[in-house]
Coordinates of C-alpha atoms and ligand atoms in Angstrom, one line a residue:
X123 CA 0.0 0.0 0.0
X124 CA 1.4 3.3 -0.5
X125 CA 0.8 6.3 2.0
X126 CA 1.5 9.7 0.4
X127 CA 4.7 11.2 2.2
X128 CA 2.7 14.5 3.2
X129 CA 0.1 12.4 5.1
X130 CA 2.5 10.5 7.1
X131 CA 4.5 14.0 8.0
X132 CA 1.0 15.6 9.1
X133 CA 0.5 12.5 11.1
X134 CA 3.6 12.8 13.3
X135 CA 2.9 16.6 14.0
X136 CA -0.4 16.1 14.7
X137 CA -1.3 17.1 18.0
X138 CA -5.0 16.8 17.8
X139 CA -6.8 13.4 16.0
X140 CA -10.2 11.9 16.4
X141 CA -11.6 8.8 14.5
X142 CA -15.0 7.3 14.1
X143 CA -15.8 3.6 14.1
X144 CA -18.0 1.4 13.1
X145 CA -18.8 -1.9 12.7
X146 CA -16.4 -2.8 9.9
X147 CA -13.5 -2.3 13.0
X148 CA -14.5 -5.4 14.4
X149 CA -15.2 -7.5 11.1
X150 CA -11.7 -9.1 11.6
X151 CA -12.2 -10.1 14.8
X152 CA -15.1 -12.1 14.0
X153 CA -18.3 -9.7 14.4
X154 CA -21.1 -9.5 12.0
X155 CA -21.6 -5.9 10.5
X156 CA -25.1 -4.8 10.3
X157 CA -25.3 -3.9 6.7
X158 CA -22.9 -6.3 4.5
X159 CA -25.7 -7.9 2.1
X160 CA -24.7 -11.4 2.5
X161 CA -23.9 -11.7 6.2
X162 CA -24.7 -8.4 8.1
X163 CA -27.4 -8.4 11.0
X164 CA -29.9 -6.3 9.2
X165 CA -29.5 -8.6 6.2
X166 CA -30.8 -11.5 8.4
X167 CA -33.1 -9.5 10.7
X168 CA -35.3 -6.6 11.1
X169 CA -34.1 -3.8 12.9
X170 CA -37.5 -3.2 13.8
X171 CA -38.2 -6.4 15.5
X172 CA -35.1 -6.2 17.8
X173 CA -33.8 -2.8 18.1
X174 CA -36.3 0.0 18.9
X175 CA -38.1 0.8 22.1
X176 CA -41.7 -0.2 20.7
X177 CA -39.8 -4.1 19.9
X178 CA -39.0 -3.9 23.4
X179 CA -42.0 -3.3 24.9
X180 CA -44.3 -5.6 22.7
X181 CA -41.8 -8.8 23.1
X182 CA -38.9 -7.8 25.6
X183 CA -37.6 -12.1 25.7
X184 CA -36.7 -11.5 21.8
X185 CA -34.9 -8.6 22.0
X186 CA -32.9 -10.2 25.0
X187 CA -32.4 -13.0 23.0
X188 CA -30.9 -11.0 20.6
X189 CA -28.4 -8.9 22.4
X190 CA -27.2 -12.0 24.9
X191 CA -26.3 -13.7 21.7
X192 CA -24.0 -11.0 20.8
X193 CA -22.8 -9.6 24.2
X194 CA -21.6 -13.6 23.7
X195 CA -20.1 -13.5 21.0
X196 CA -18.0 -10.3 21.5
X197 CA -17.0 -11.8 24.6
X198 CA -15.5 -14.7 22.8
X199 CA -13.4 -12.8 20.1
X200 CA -10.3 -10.5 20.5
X201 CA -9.4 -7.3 19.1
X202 CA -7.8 -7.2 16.0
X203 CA -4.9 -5.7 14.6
X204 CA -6.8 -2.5 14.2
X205 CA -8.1 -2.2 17.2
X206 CA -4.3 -2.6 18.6
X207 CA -3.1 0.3 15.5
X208 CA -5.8 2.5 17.6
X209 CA -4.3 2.1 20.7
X210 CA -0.8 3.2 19.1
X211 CA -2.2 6.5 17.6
X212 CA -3.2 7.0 20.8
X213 CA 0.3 6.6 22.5
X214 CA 1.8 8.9 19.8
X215 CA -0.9 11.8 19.4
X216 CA -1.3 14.1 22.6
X217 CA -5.0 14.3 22.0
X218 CA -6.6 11.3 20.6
X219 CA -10.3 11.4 20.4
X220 CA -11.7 7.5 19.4
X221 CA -14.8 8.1 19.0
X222 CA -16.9 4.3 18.5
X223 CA -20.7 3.4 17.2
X224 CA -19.6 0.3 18.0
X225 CA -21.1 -1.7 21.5
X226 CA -18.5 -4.9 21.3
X227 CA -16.6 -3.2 24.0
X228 CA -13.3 -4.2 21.8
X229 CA -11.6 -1.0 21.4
X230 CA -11.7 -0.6 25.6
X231 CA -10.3 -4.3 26.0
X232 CA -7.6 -3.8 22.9
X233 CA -6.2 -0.6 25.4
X234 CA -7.8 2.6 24.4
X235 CA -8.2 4.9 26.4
X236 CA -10.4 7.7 25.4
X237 CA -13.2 6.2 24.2
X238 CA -16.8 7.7 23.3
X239 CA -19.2 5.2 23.2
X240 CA -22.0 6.7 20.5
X241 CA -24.4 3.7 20.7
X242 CA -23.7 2.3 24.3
X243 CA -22.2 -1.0 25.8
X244 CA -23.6 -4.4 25.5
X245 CA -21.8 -5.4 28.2
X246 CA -24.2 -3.0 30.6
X247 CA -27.3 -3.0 31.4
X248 CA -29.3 -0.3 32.5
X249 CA -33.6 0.1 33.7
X250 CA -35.5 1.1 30.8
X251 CA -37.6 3.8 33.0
X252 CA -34.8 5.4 33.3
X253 CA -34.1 5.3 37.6
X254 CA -30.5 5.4 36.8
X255 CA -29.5 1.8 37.7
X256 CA -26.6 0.9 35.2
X257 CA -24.9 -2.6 36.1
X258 CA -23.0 -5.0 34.4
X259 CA -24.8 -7.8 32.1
X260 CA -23.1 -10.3 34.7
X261 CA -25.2 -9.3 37.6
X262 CA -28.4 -10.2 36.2
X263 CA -30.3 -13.8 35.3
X264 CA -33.8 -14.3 34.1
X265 CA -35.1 -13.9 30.3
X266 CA -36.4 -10.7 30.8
X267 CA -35.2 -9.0 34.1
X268 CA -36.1 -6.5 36.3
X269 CA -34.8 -3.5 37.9
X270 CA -33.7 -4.2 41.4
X271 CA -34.5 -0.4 42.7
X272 CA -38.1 0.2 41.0
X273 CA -39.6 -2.7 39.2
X274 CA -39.4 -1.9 35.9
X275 CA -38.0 -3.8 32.8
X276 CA -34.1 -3.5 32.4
X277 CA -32.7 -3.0 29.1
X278 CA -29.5 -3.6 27.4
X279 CA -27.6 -0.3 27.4
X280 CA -27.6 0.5 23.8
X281 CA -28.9 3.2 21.5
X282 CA -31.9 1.9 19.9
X283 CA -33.4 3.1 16.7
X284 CA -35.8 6.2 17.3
X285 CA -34.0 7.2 20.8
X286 CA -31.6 9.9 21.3
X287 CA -27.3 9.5 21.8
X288 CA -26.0 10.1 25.0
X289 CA -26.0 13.7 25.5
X290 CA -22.2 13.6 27.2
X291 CA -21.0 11.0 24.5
X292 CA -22.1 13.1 21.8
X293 CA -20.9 16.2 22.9
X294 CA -17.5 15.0 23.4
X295 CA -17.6 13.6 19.8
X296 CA -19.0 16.8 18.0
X297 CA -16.2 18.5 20.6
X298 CA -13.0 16.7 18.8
X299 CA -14.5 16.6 15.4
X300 CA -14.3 20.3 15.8
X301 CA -11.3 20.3 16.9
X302 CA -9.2 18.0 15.6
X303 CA -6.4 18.6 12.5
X304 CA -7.1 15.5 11.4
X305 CA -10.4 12.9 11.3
X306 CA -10.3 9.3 10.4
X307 CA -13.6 7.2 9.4
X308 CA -13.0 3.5 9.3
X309 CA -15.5 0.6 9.0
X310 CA -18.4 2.6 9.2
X311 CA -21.4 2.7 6.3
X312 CA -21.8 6.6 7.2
X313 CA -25.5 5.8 6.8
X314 CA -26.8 6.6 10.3
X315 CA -27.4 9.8 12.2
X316 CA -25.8 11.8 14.3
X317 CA -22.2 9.9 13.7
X318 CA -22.4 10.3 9.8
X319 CA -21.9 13.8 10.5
X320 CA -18.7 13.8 12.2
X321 CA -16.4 13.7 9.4
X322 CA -18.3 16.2 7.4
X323 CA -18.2 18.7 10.9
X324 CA -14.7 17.9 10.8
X325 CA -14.1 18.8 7.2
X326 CA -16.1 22.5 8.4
X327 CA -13.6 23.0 10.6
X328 CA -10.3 22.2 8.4
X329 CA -9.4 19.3 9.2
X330 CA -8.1 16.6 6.8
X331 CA -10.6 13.7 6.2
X332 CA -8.9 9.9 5.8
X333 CA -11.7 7.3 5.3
X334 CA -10.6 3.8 5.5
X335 CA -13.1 1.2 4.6
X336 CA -13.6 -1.9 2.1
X337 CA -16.2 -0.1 0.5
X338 CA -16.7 3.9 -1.4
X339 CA -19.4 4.7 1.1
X340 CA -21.3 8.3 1.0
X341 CA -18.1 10.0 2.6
X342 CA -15.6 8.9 0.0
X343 CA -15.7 12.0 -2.5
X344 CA -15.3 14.2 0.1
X345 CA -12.2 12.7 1.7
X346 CA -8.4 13.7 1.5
X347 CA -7.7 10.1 1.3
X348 CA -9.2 6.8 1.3
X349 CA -7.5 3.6 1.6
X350 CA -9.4 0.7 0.4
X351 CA -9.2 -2.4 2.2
X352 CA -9.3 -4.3 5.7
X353 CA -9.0 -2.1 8.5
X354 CA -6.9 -4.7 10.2
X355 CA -3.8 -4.3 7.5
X356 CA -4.4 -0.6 6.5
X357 CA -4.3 1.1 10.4
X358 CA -1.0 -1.2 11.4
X359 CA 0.7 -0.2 8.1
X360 CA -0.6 3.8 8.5
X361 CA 0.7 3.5 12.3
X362 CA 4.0 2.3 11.2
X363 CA 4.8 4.9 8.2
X364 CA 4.1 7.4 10.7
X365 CA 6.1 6.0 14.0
X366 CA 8.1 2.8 13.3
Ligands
OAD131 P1 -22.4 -1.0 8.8 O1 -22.7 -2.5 8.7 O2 -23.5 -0.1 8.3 O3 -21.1 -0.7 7.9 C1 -19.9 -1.4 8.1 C2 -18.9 -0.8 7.2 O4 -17.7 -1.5 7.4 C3 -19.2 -1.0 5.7 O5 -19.1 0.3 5.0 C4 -18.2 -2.0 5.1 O6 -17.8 -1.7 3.8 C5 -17.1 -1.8 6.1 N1 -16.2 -2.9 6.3 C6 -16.5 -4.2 6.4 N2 -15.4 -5.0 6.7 C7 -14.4 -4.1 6.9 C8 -13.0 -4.2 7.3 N3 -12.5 -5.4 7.5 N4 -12.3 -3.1 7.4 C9 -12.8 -1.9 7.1 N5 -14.1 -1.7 6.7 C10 -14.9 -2.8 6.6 O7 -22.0 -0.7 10.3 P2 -21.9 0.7 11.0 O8 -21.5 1.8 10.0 O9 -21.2 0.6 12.2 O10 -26.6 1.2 15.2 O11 -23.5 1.0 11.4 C11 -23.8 2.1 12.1 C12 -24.9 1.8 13.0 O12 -26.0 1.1 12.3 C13 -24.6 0.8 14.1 O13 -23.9 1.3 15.2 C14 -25.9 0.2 14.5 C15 -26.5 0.0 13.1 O14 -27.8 -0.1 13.0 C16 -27.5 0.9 16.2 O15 -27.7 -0.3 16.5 C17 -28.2 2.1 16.8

């Protein structure tokens, strides 16, 4: 692969970077994405039976059903090379922003530090009435439990269709994408709102755009540069140019 000279020397001064992940991150590590047409989630199920409030409340077992499976499954698989060229940046760049749709909990385990979580944790679980009682997934047994302090259903602590981001998460995100000299999209569709944004805030505010992704999504045309390809051989190789 060949990485322009002038991005790699931006890279090393770069005191301010921020990227924005999505599922494609994790595809290496052995996670379905949600919109690949032969094996992503959406592909196989409805978003609408599993992942909006109104699922939940008309048949609450499915959607646990749903997320156990995959709160498994994450838990089984590692991070990837990419995940671990994430952690590097951050060593090298003095503020590193990783901002992450993804709920796998992958980047946290591979050793990133700052991370904003857009869409929540599936490793959490919090009461869907909202008394504020967050706990791990761990603490809690049944098909469809309840909250220990008022009753009511609990509820994985993810962002479900229809509902709004976590106001402090998103902040912090719309923060560095202002901020930042330089934003990197990689293994994200760009197809859902607010995080589809980011990169074109960032682009506002002058920073240089570098979209990594297997796929042209919607972001491509506007990016400085896009490598094309796994995420898990183009970050190690971008992290080396840049610091050895
Ligand atoms: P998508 O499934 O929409 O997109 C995954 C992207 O990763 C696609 O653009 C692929 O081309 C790309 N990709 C696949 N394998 C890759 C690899 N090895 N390296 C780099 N890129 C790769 O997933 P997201 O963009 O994360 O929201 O989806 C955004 C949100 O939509 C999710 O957070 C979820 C979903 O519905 C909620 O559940 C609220």
């Amino acid at each position: 692969m060949e990485i322009p000279p002038e991005l790699i020397t931006f890279l090393r001064s770069c005191v301010h970077a921020a990227a924005l992940t999505g599922a494609g991150v994790s595809k290496e590590s052995g996670l379905r994405t949600f919109r690949d047409p032969m094996d992503g989630l959406w592909a196989e199920y409805r978003p609408e039976d599993l992942a909006t409030p109104e699922a939940f409340e008309r048949t609450p077992e499915l959607v646990w059903e749903f997320y156990a499976a995959r709160r498994l499954k994450a838990g089984e698989v590692q991070p990837n090379p990419g995940h671990l060229a994430l952690v590097e940046m951050e060593r090298h760049v003095p503020h590193f922003t990783l901002v992450t749709q993804n709920v796998d909990g992958l980047h946290r385990r591979a050793g990133s530090k700052c991370v904003v979580e857009l869409h929540g944790n599936i490793t959490r679980v919090k009461c869907s009435h909202g008394c504020g009682v967050f706990t791990e997934w761990e603490e809690i047994s049944g098909k469809a439990p309840t909250c220990p302090a008022c009753g009511e259903k609990l509820r994985p602590d993810v962002v479900w269709f229809g509902e709004i981001l976590p106001g402090d998460e998103l902040a912090t995100a719309v923060q560095a994408a202002r901020t930042c000299s330089i934003f990197f999209s990689i293994g994200t569709s760009g197809l859902v709102q607010p995080a589809a944004s980011l990169p074109f805030l960032a682009k506002q505010n002058g920073a240089m755009i570098v979209e990594v992704n297997t796929e042209e999504t919607p972001l491509t045309p506007s990016v400085d540069y896009f490598f094309q390809g796994k995420s898990g051989e183009i970050l190690p190789e971008l992290v080396k140019a840049a610091w050895g």
